[in-house]
Short mmCIF file of C-alpha atoms in Angstrom, two decimals:
data_model
loop_
_atom_site.label_atom_id
_atom_site.label_comp_id
_atom_site.label_asym_id
_atom_site.label_seq_id
_atom_site.Cartn_x
_atom_site.Cartn_y
_atom_site.Cartn_z
CA THR A 1 9.07 -6.77 5.53
CA GLY A 2 10.09 -6.76 1.90
CA ILE A 3 12.26 -5.18 -0.72
CA ASP A 4 12.01 -1.41 -0.53
CA ALA A 5 13.59 0.98 -3.02
CA THR A 6 13.72 4.76 -2.86
CA THR A 7 13.32 7.24 -5.66
CA GLU A 8 16.95 8.25 -5.60
CA GLU A 9 19.15 5.16 -5.78
CA ARG A 10 22.28 7.07 -4.77
CA ASN A 11 20.79 7.51 -1.30
CA ILE A 12 20.68 3.77 -0.63
CA VAL A 13 23.64 2.34 -2.52
CA LEU A 14 26.22 1.13 -0.04
CA GLU A 15 29.35 3.22 0.29
CA GLY A 16 32.14 1.86 -1.88
CA THR A 17 29.84 0.34 -4.51
CA LYS A 18 28.47 1.63 -7.78
CA ASN A 19 24.98 1.41 -9.22
CA GLY A 20 24.54 -2.09 -10.65
CA ASP A 21 27.56 -3.47 -8.76
CA GLY A 22 26.57 -6.43 -6.58
CA VAL A 23 23.29 -7.50 -5.06
CA GLY A 24 21.36 -6.20 -2.06
CA THR A 25 22.80 -2.69 -2.25
CA PHE A 26 19.65 -0.93 -3.49
CA GLY A 27 17.00 -1.68 -0.91
CA GLY A 28 16.38 -2.88 2.60
CA SER A 29 19.66 -4.79 3.07
CA GLU A 30 17.72 -7.56 4.79
CA ASP A 31 20.65 -9.98 5.02
CA HIS A 32 22.80 -7.36 6.70
CA ALA A 33 20.07 -6.62 9.25
CA ALA A 34 19.61 -10.33 10.04
CA ILE A 35 23.36 -10.87 10.49
CA LEU A 36 23.64 -7.98 12.93
CA MET A 37 20.30 -8.18 14.75
CA GLY A 38 19.69 -11.92 15.10
CA LYS A 39 18.88 -13.40 18.51
CA LYS A 40 19.10 -17.00 19.67
CA ARG A 41 15.82 -18.88 18.97
CA LYS A 42 14.11 -15.57 18.18
CA LEU A 43 12.38 -14.56 14.97
CA THR A 44 12.35 -10.82 14.34
CA LEU A 45 10.00 -8.66 12.26
CA LEU A 46 11.66 -5.64 10.65
CA SER A 47 10.70 -2.81 8.35
CA PHE A 48 13.31 -1.09 6.20
CA CYS A 49 14.41 2.31 4.93
CA PRO A 50 15.19 2.98 7.73
CA THR A 51 15.63 -0.39 9.47
CA ARG A 52 13.30 -0.57 12.48
CA PRO A 53 11.18 -3.09 14.42
CA ALA A 54 7.79 -3.91 12.89
CA SER A 55 4.67 -4.91 14.79
CA PHE A 56 1.08 -5.66 13.86
CA ALA A 57 -2.43 -6.10 15.19
CA VAL A 58 -3.97 -9.31 13.84
CA ASP A 59 -7.64 -10.24 14.28
CA GLN A 60 -9.05 -13.65 13.39
CA LEU A 61 -12.71 -13.02 14.21
CA ASN A 62 -14.03 -12.15 10.72
CA GLY A 63 -11.37 -13.75 8.60
CA LEU A 64 -7.79 -12.60 9.10
CA THR A 65 -7.45 -8.84 9.49
CA VAL A 66 -3.94 -7.38 9.63
CA CYS A 67 -3.03 -3.88 10.75
CA ASN A 68 0.50 -2.44 10.66
CA SER A 69 1.17 -0.66 13.96
CA GLU A 70 2.44 2.34 12.00
CA ASP A 71 -1.11 2.84 10.70
CA ILE A 72 -2.67 2.91 14.19
CA ASP A 73 -3.10 6.03 16.27
CA THR A 74 -0.32 5.96 18.86
CA GLU A 75 -2.78 6.50 21.72
CA SER A 76 -4.95 3.53 20.80
CA LYS A 77 -2.45 0.93 19.66
CA ASP A 78 -3.61 -2.64 20.23
CA VAL A 79 -0.64 -4.63 18.96
CA ASN A 80 -0.85 -8.37 19.52
CA GLN A 81 1.96 -9.40 17.20
CA LYS A 82 5.20 -7.98 18.58
CA SER A 83 8.40 -7.47 16.63
CA GLU A 84 9.98 -10.57 18.19
CA LEU A 85 8.72 -14.05 18.87
CA GLU A 86 10.42 -17.17 20.13
CA LEU A 87 10.46 -20.22 17.88
CA PRO A 88 8.52 -22.97 19.71
CA SER A 89 10.98 -25.43 21.29
CA LYS A 90 9.39 -28.39 19.48
CA LEU A 91 10.25 -26.90 16.06
CA VAL A 92 13.50 -26.61 14.10
CA PHE A 93 14.51 -25.52 10.63
CA VAL A 94 15.98 -27.90 8.07
CA ILE A 95 18.06 -26.03 5.49
CA ALA A 96 18.68 -27.34 1.99
CA TYR A 97 21.54 -25.77 0.04
CA SER A 98 20.65 -26.64 -3.54
CA GLY A 99 24.24 -26.71 -4.80
CA ALA A 100 23.25 -24.18 -7.48
CA ARG A 101 25.53 -21.26 -6.79
CA ALA A 102 24.12 -17.82 -7.50
CA GLU A 103 27.01 -15.63 -8.68
CA LYS A 104 25.94 -12.19 -7.51
CA ALA A 105 29.24 -10.32 -7.25
CA GLY A 106 29.99 -7.80 -9.96
CA GLN A 107 27.98 -6.74 -12.98
CA GLY A 108 26.61 -8.97 -15.72
CA THR A 109 26.00 -12.22 -13.83
CA GLU A 110 22.57 -13.79 -14.25
CA ALA A 111 21.87 -13.52 -10.53
CA SER A 112 22.93 -9.89 -10.19
CA ILE A 113 20.95 -8.87 -13.27
CA GLY A 114 17.87 -10.78 -12.16
CA TYR A 115 17.92 -9.64 -8.55
CA ASN A 116 18.60 -6.02 -9.37
CA TYR A 117 15.83 -6.13 -12.01
CA ALA A 118 13.34 -7.24 -9.33
CA SER A 119 14.55 -4.44 -7.04
CA ASP A 120 14.46 -1.91 -9.87
CA MET A 121 10.89 -2.89 -10.73
CA ALA A 122 9.87 -2.12 -7.14
CA SER A 123 11.54 1.28 -7.48
CA LYS A 124 9.79 1.92 -10.81
CA ALA A 125 6.45 0.86 -9.33
CA PHE A 126 6.88 3.57 -6.70
CA LYS A 127 7.91 6.11 -9.33
CA ALA A 128 4.85 5.20 -11.40
CA TYR A 129 2.64 5.72 -8.35
CA ASN A 130 4.37 9.03 -7.75
CA ALA A 131 3.93 10.13 -11.37
CA CYS A 132 0.20 9.47 -11.14
CA SER A 133 -0.18 11.01 -7.67
CA THR A 134 2.02 14.12 -7.86
CA ALA A 135 -0.74 16.54 -8.78
CA ALA A 136 -2.96 15.32 -5.95
CA ILE A 137 -0.38 15.28 -3.15
CA HIS A 138 0.68 18.42 -1.30
CA ASP A 139 4.38 19.27 -1.78
CA ASP A 140 5.24 18.78 1.89
CA GLU A 141 3.63 15.34 1.93
CA GLN A 142 5.21 14.42 -1.41
CA LYS A 143 8.69 14.98 -0.03
CA LYS A 144 8.04 12.46 2.74
CA LEU A 145 7.24 9.64 0.29
CA HIS A 146 10.39 7.74 -0.63
CA THR A 147 9.32 4.09 -0.82
CA LEU A 148 6.43 1.82 -1.70
CA ALA A 149 5.91 1.35 2.03
CA ASP A 150 5.58 5.13 2.42
CA SER A 151 2.93 5.21 -0.29
CA ILE A 152 0.97 2.49 1.53
CA ARG A 153 1.14 4.39 4.81
CA TYR A 154 0.10 7.60 3.03
CA GLU A 155 -2.90 6.05 1.25
CA ARG A 156 -4.06 4.31 4.43
CA LYS A 157 -4.04 7.64 6.26
CA LYS A 158 -5.72 9.44 3.37
CA GLN A 159 -8.48 6.83 3.11
CA SER A 160 -8.76 6.45 6.90
CA ILE A 161 -8.16 2.72 6.49
CA SER A 162 -5.83 1.12 9.01
CA HIS A 163 -6.13 -2.55 8.18
CA VAL A 164 -6.01 -5.28 5.52
CA THR A 165 -8.80 -7.86 5.43
CA SER A 166 -8.73 -11.24 3.74
CA CYS A 167 -11.74 -10.36 1.55
CA GLU A 168 -11.21 -6.70 0.61
CA ASP A 169 -8.30 -4.31 0.33
CA GLN A 170 -9.17 -0.87 -0.98
CA VAL A 171 -5.68 0.61 -0.50
CA LYS A 172 -4.03 -2.15 -2.54
CA LYS A 173 -6.45 -1.47 -5.40
CA ILE A 174 -5.94 2.31 -5.22
CA ILE A 175 -2.15 2.02 -5.44
CA SER A 176 -2.29 -0.71 -8.12
CA ASP A 177 -4.48 1.54 -10.29
CA LYS A 178 -2.07 4.47 -9.85
CA VAL A 179 0.97 2.30 -10.64
CA LEU A 180 -0.72 1.15 -13.84
CA LYS A 181 -1.71 4.68 -14.87
CA GLY A 182 1.76 6.08 -14.17
CA SER A 183 3.74 3.21 -15.72
CA ALA A 184 4.17 4.82 -19.16
CA ALA A 185 6.03 7.73 -17.56
CA VAL A 186 8.73 5.47 -16.10
CA ARG A 187 9.06 2.76 -18.76
CA GLY A 188 12.33 4.13 -20.12
CA ASP A 189 14.14 1.64 -22.37
CA ASP A 190 12.30 -1.44 -21.08
CA HIS A 191 11.53 -3.59 -24.12
CA ALA A 192 8.03 -4.56 -22.95
CA THR A 193 5.05 -2.82 -24.56
CA VAL A 194 3.43 -0.05 -22.53
CA ALA A 195 0.53 -2.34 -21.57
CA ASP A 196 2.80 -5.27 -20.66
CA PHE A 197 5.14 -3.03 -18.67
CA GLY A 198 2.21 -1.59 -16.74
CA ASN A 199 0.98 -5.06 -15.88
CA LEU A 200 4.48 -6.13 -14.80
CA LEU A 201 4.81 -3.10 -12.51
CA THR A 202 1.37 -3.70 -11.03
CA LYS A 203 2.15 -7.35 -10.30
CA ARG A 204 5.47 -6.35 -8.75
CA PHE A 205 3.74 -3.88 -6.43
CA GLU A 206 1.05 -6.40 -5.52
CA GLN A 207 3.69 -9.03 -4.69
CA PHE A 208 5.51 -6.52 -2.49
CA TYR A 209 2.25 -5.49 -0.83
CA GLU A 210 1.09 -9.06 -0.14
CA GLU A 211 4.47 -10.12 1.24
CA SER A 212 4.99 -7.08 3.46
CA GLU A 213 1.48 -6.20 4.57
CA VAL A 214 -0.22 -9.59 4.72
CA LEU A 215 1.90 -12.74 4.47
CA VAL A 216 4.82 -11.88 6.76
CA PRO A 217 2.73 -10.56 9.69
CA THR A 218 0.20 -13.37 9.32
CA ALA A 219 2.98 -15.98 9.32
CA ALA A 220 4.35 -14.45 12.53
CA TYR A 221 0.86 -14.56 14.03
CA CYS A 222 0.58 -18.28 13.20
CA LEU A 223 3.97 -19.04 14.76
CA ALA A 224 3.13 -17.23 17.99
CA GLU A 225 0.71 -19.95 19.19
CA SER A 226 0.93 -23.72 18.68
CA ASP A 227 -2.77 -24.03 17.83
CA ARG A 228 -2.23 -21.79 14.78
CA LEU A 229 0.65 -23.76 13.24
CA GLN A 230 -1.56 -25.56 10.75
CA MET A 231 -2.48 -22.17 9.25
CA LEU A 232 1.16 -21.39 8.51
CA GLY A 233 1.72 -23.70 5.54
CA PRO A 234 -0.72 -22.13 3.03
CA ILE A 235 0.53 -18.65 3.92
CA VAL A 236 4.18 -19.53 3.23
CA ASP A 237 3.11 -21.53 0.15
CA LYS A 238 1.63 -18.33 -1.30
CA SER A 239 4.80 -16.37 -0.55
CA HIS A 240 6.91 -18.99 -2.33
CA ARG A 241 4.45 -19.18 -5.23
CA ASN A 242 4.70 -15.41 -5.68
CA ALA A 243 8.50 -15.66 -5.73
CA VAL A 244 8.35 -18.33 -8.45
CA ASN A 245 5.60 -16.81 -10.58
CA ILE A 246 5.97 -13.04 -10.10
CA LEU A 247 9.49 -12.27 -8.92
CA LYS A 248 10.76 -15.11 -11.13
CA ASN A 249 13.92 -15.34 -9.02
CA GLN A 250 13.83 -19.10 -8.54
CA ILE A 251 15.51 -21.82 -10.55
CA LYS A 252 13.90 -25.26 -10.96
CA GLU A 253 15.75 -26.68 -7.97
CA THR A 254 14.78 -23.98 -5.48
CA ALA A 255 11.23 -23.84 -6.85
CA TRP A 256 10.89 -27.63 -6.35
CA LEU A 257 12.54 -28.15 -2.95
CA PRO A 258 9.90 -26.36 -0.80
CA LEU A 259 7.06 -28.02 -2.70
CA TRP A 260 8.50 -31.47 -2.00
CA ALA A 261 8.93 -30.54 1.66
CA ARG A 262 5.21 -29.72 1.77
CA GLY A 263 4.15 -32.80 -0.22
CA ILE A 264 2.89 -30.79 -3.20
CA GLU A 265 5.75 -31.07 -5.68
CA HIS A 266 3.31 -32.11 -8.43
CA GLN A 267 2.19 -28.46 -8.53
CA LEU A 268 5.42 -27.32 -10.20
CA LYS A 269 5.09 -27.03 -13.96
CA THR A 270 8.52 -26.66 -15.50
CA LYS A 271 7.81 -25.62 -19.10
CA PRO A 272 7.76 -22.76 -18.23
CA THR A 273 8.58 -22.92 -14.54
CA LEU A 274 5.22 -22.19 -12.92
CA TYR A 275 3.82 -23.12 -9.52
CA VAL A 276 0.13 -24.05 -9.87
CA ASP A 277 -2.06 -23.77 -6.77
CA GLU A 278 -3.72 -27.18 -6.37
CA SER A 279 -4.44 -29.30 -3.30
CA LYS A 280 -3.15 -32.83 -2.95
CA LYS A 281 -0.92 -34.34 -0.29
CA ASN A 282 1.17 -37.51 -0.08
CA LEU A 283 0.55 -38.54 3.53
CA GLU A 284 3.00 -41.46 3.53
CA ARG A 285 6.03 -39.32 4.35
CA ILE A 286 6.96 -36.51 6.73
CA THR A 287 5.88 -33.11 5.46
CA ALA A 288 6.91 -29.71 6.77
CA PHE A 289 4.61 -27.20 8.45
CA ALA A 290 5.98 -24.63 6.02
CA SER A 291 8.79 -24.34 3.49
CA SER A 292 10.16 -21.71 1.13
CA ALA A 293 13.17 -20.57 -0.83
CA PHE A 294 14.97 -17.64 0.79
CA GLY A 295 17.63 -15.08 -0.05
CA ALA A 296 18.08 -13.23 -3.30
CA GLY A 297 17.23 -16.26 -5.44
CA PHE A 298 18.71 -17.59 -8.71
CA GLY A 299 20.20 -20.50 -6.76
CA GLY A 300 21.00 -20.85 -3.10
CA SER A 301 18.93 -22.41 -0.32
CA CYS A 302 15.50 -23.29 1.00
CA TRP A 303 14.14 -23.85 4.51
CA ALA A 304 11.55 -26.20 5.97
CA LEU A 305 9.99 -26.02 9.43
CA VAL A 306 9.42 -29.42 11.08
CA TYR A 307 9.05 -31.07 14.47
CA ARG A 308 12.38 -31.44 16.24
CA ASP A 309 11.92 -35.19 16.80
CA GLU A 310 11.19 -35.76 13.10
CA ALA A 311 13.92 -33.52 11.71
CA GLU A 312 16.60 -36.16 11.07
CA LYS A 313 14.21 -38.48 9.25
CA PHE A 314 12.73 -35.59 7.25
CA LEU A 315 16.22 -34.38 6.29
CA LEU A 316 17.15 -37.83 4.91
CA GLN A 317 13.87 -38.06 2.96
CA TRP A 318 14.26 -34.54 1.56
CA ARG A 319 17.89 -35.07 0.56
CA SER A 320 17.15 -38.44 -1.05
CA ALA A 321 14.23 -37.07 -3.04
CA TYR A 322 16.30 -34.10 -4.21
CA ASP A 323 19.24 -36.26 -5.28
CA GLU A 324 16.85 -38.42 -7.29
CA ALA A 325 15.05 -35.51 -8.93
CA PHE A 326 18.19 -33.42 -9.54
CA PRO A 327 21.34 -35.60 -9.74
CA ALA A 328 24.35 -33.80 -8.26
CA ASN A 329 26.68 -34.19 -11.26
CA GLY A 330 29.59 -32.96 -9.16
CA SER A 331 27.83 -29.99 -7.56
CA SER A 332 28.22 -29.51 -3.81
CA ARG A 333 24.96 -29.60 -1.84
CA GLU A 334 24.26 -29.66 1.87
CA PHE A 335 21.28 -30.36 4.14
CA PHE A 336 21.39 -29.56 7.86
CA ILE A 337 19.25 -28.86 10.93
CA THR A 338 19.47 -25.49 12.64
CA GLU A 339 17.71 -22.93 14.86
CA PRO A 340 17.71 -19.13 14.82
CA GLY A 341 21.08 -17.96 16.11
CA PRO A 342 22.53 -14.81 17.63
CA GLY A 343 23.70 -11.92 15.50
CA ALA A 344 27.34 -11.27 14.71
CA PHE A 345 29.45 -10.51 17.78
CA LEU A 346 33.09 -10.07 18.74
CA LEU A 347 34.88 -13.17 20.05
#
């Protein structure tokens, strides 16, 4: 349910690699989990460090309320969003490979530096929380906290709060305040001022929190029933907007592609690259239920979720618009229709 980094990087760096060597070796290893655990036409919710199924209780009565099953007493669990759901048969994914290759192997590439910086900021956000909280947390409890997700679970238990509501989130504020207060202790050689660094860490935590605790489970909830599909788009829009504006791991092409798929490409401001939340739709073309960049960023691909019987036409429209907005100039790009597939297996 998001990037997760522990306090001691050596514990989560893949065997055979070194710190700073490659991408995806510091945290949850989400790609690896998807490759091994995928199921045909199934979408799976996972938590990381360690990798395990995730499930949630979602209530729509008083605005959306989300509760991670790990925050509910085991004897009274009322989980309505399971760790797996089947993609409705009327829907398919259209994938757009931008043609912008993200060179992640080895040290010093723009993609590896950028991705590992985003992961490192998550780790430092946890360390800042820890620095501010150490005096108040009992030693035995302190030893059990290794990730941002652990800190969320701990604060929920401490505050006797088991859920996130759309209008108020006390735990998010508590952790954000502690990350800000503890940021000076973990700044190291970061060139940002103390105040700027604290704000960066706080935003990084809040992006992690929103993605993991709110957006991902709510998106799964919307996909579980056909009458909720119209709610999915704004949720995924926010996830993509956070990637563009906070993680800053998107290039112009991958920032633009999902917005065009949703009919809101006018919201992308490119000097600097910034995704502005406005509301206007072009209804004269096919638009996707939801669309986002995915992967480590700094190039790569985007997905769009559309009706199966409109997928071919949408693909042609999307590809044509992309070619017009970003001429290929010799780069290889590919658009195709697909569905969730099985995990890796022996032939």
